[in-house]
Short mmCIF file of C-alpha atoms in Angstrom, two decimals:
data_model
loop_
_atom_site.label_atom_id
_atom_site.label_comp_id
_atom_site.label_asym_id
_atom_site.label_seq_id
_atom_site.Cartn_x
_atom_site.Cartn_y
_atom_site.Cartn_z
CA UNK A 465 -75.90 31.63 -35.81
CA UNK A 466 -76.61 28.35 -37.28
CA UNK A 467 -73.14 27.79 -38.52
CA UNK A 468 -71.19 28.77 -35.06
CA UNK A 469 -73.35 25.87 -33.61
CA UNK A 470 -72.79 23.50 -36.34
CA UNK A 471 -69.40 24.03 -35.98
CA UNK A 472 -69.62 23.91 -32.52
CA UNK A 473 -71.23 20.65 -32.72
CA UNK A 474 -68.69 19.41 -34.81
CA UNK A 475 -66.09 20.41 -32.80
CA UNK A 476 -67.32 18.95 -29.71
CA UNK A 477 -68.32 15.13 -31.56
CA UNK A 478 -64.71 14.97 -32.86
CA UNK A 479 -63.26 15.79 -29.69
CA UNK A 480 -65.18 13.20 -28.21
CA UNK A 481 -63.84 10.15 -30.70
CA UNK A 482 -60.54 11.60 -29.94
CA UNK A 483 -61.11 11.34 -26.25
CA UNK A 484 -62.28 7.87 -26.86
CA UNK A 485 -59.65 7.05 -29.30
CA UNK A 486 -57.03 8.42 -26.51
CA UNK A 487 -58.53 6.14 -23.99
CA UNK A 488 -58.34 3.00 -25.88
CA UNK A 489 -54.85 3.74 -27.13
CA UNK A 490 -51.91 1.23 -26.01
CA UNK A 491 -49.40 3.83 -26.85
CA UNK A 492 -49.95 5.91 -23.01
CA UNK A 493 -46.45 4.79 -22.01
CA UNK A 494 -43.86 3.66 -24.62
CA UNK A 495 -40.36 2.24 -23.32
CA UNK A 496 -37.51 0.71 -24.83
CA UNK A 497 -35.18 -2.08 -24.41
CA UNK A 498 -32.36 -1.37 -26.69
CA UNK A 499 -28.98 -3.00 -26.72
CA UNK A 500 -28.08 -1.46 -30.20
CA UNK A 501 -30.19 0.48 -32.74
CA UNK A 502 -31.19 -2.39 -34.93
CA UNK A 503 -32.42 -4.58 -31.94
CA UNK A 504 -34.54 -2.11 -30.10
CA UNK A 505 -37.43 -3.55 -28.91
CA UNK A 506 -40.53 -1.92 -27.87
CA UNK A 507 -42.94 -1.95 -25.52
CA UNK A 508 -46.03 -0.41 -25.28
CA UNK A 509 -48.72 0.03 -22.32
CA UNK A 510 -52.02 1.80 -21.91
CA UNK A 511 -54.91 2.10 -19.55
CA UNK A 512 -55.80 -1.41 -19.51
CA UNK A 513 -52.17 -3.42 -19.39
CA UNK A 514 -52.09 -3.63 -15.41
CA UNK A 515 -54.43 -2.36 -12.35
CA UNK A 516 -52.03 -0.24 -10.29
CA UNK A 517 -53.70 2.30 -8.07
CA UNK A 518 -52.89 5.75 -10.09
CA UNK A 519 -54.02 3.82 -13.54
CA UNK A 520 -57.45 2.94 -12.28
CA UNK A 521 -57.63 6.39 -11.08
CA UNK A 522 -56.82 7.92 -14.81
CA UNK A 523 -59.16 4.90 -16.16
CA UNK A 524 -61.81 6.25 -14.19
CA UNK A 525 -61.30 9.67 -15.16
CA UNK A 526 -60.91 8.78 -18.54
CA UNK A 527 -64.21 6.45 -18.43
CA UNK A 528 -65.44 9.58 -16.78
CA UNK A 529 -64.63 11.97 -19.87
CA UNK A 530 -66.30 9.49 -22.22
CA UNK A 531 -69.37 9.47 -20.88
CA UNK A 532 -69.65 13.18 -20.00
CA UNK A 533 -68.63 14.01 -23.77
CA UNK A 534 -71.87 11.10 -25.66
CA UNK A 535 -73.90 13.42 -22.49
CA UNK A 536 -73.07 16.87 -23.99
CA UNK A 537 -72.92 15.27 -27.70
CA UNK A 538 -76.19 14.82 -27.44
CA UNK A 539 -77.40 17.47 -25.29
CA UNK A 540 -75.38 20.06 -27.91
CA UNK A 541 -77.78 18.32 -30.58
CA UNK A 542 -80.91 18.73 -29.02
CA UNK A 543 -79.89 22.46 -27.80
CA UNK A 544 -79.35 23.19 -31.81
CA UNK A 545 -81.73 25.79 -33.13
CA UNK A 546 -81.55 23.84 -36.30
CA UNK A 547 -83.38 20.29 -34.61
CA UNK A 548 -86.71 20.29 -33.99
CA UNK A 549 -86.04 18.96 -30.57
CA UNK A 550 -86.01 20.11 -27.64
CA UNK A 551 -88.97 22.85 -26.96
CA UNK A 552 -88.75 26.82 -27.20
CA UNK A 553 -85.80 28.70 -28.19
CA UNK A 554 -85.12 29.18 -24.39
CA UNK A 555 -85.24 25.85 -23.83
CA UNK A 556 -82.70 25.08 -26.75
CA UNK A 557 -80.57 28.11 -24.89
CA UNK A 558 -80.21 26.37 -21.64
CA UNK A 559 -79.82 22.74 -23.24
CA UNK A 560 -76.83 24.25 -25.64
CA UNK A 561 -75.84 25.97 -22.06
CA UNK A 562 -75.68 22.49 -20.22
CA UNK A 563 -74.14 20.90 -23.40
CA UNK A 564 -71.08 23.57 -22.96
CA UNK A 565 -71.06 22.76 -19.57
CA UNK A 566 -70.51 19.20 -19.67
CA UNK A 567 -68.50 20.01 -22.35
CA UNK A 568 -66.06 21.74 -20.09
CA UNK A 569 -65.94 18.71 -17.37
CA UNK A 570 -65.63 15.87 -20.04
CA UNK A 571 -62.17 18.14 -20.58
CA UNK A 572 -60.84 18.58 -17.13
CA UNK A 573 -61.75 15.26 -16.39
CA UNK A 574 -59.45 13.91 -19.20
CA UNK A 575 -56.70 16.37 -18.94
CA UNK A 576 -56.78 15.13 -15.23
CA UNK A 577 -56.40 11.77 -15.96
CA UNK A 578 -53.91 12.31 -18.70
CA UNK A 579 -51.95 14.83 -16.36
CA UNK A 580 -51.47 12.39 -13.49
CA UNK A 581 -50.45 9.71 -15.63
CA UNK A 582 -47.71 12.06 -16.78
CA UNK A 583 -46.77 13.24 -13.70
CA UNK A 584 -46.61 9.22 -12.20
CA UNK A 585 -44.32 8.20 -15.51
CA UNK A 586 -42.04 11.27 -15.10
CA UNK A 587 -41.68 10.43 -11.25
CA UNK A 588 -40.98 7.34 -11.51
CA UNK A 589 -38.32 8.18 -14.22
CA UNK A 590 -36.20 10.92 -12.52
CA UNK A 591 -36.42 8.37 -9.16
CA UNK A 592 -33.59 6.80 -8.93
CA UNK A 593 -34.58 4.21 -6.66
CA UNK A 594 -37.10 3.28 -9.19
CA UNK A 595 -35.94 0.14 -11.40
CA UNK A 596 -38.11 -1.31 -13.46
CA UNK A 597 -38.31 1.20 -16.10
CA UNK A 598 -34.48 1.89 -16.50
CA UNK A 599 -33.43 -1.62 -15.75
CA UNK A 600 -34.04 -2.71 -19.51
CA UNK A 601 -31.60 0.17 -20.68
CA UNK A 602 -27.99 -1.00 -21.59
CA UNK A 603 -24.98 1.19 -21.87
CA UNK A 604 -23.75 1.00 -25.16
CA UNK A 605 -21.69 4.08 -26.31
CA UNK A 606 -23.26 5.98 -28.79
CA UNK A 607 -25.90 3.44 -29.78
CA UNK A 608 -27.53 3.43 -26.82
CA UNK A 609 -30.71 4.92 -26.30
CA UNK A 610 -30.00 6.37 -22.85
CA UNK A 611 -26.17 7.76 -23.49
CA UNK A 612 -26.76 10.57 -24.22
CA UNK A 613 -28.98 11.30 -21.27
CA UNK A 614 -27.38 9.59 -18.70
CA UNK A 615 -23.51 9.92 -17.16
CA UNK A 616 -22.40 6.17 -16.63
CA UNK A 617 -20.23 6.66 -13.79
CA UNK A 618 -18.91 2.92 -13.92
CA UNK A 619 -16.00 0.75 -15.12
CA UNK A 620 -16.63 -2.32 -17.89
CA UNK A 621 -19.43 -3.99 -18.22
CA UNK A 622 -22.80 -3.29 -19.20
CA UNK A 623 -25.78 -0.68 -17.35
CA UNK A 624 -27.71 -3.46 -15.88
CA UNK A 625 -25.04 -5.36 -13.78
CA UNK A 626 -23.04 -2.09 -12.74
CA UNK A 627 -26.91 -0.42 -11.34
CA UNK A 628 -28.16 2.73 -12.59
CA UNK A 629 -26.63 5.87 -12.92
CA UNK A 630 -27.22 8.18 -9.75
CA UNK A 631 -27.34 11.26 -12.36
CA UNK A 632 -30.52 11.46 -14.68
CA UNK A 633 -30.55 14.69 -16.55
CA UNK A 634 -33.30 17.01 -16.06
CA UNK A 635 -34.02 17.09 -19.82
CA UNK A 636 -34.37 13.44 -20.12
CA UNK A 637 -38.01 12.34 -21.28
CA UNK A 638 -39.46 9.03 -21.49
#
C-alpha cells in the first residue's frame, strides 16, 4: 500500500511542475510570418503577452490549477501512511481523500483553461473576417507556409494586398 501512494504522490508533484511549467510557457500560441522557408520568422505568445478578456480568463484558471495542485501536494503528503503527520489512520484516509479531490479540480481547472484557449485560437483561425493572424501569411507557391492549406483564388501579387482567401480548409491547424 505504501508504494501505490508513493507513486501516487509522485505522480501528482510532477503533474503539478508540469502544470506550472505549462503556465509559464511562451509557446501557448505559435504563428508564423513566412515569405520563403529560410526567412520564416516566428512568433511566440503565452498567458502573459497581452490582457484580452478570454486570456485572463485561462490565466485565472491556470493560476487556479497551480494553487489547487501545491494544496493537494501537500495534503497527499500529510494523508501518506508513511509521514508521521497528520493523526490516525482515518484521518490520513480522509486527508489522502481530499488530496484526490483537489487533485481532480487542479485538472479540470487547467484542461478548462487550456481548452478555451484552443477553442478561441481555432475560432479565430477558421474566421474569415478575422485578420490579424493570417495577415502575416504570404502566398508563395510551394514555399509558403499556408499553400497548401489555403486556395488563393486571386490574380498576381502577393496574399496580403489581394485579402485573404474566403476558403480555409477544415484540416488546417495553427
Amino acid at each position: 500500500m505504501s508504494r501505490a501512494q508513493i507513486s501516487a504522490l509522485v505522480c501528482g508533484v510532477g503533474g503539478f511542475g508540469a502544470l506550472v511549467a505549462a503556465t509559464t510557457s511562451n509557446e501557448w500560441k505559435v504563428t508564423t510570418r513566412a515569405s520563403s522557408v529560410i526567412t520564416a520568422t516566428w512568433v511566440y505568445q503565452g498567458l502573459w503577452m497581452n490582457c484580452a478578456g478570454y486570456i485572463q480568463a485561462c490565466r485565472g484558471l491556470m493560476i487556479a490549477a497551480v494553487s489547487l495542485g501545491f494544496f493537494g501536494s501537500i495534503f497527499a503528503l500529510f494523508g501518506m501512511k508513511c509521514t508521521k503527520v497528520g493523526g490516525s489512520d482515518k484521518a490520513k484516509a480522509k486527508i489522502a481523500c481530499l488530496a484526490g479531490i483537489v487533485f481532480i479540480l487542479s485538472g479540470l481547472c487547467s484542461m478548462t483553461g487550456c481548452s478555451l484557449y484552443a477553442n478561441k485560437i481555432t475560432t479565430e483561425f477558421f474566421d474569415p473576417l478575422f485578420m490579424e493572424q493570417k495577415m502575416g501569411y504570404t502566398y508563395n507557391g510551394p514555399t509558403s507556409v499556408m499553400s497548401s492549406r489555403t486556395k488563393y483564388q486571386g490574380g498576381e501579387g502577393d496574399f496580403k494586398t489581394a485579402g485573404p482567401s474566403k476558403q480555409f480548409d477544415k484540416n488546417a491547424y495553427v
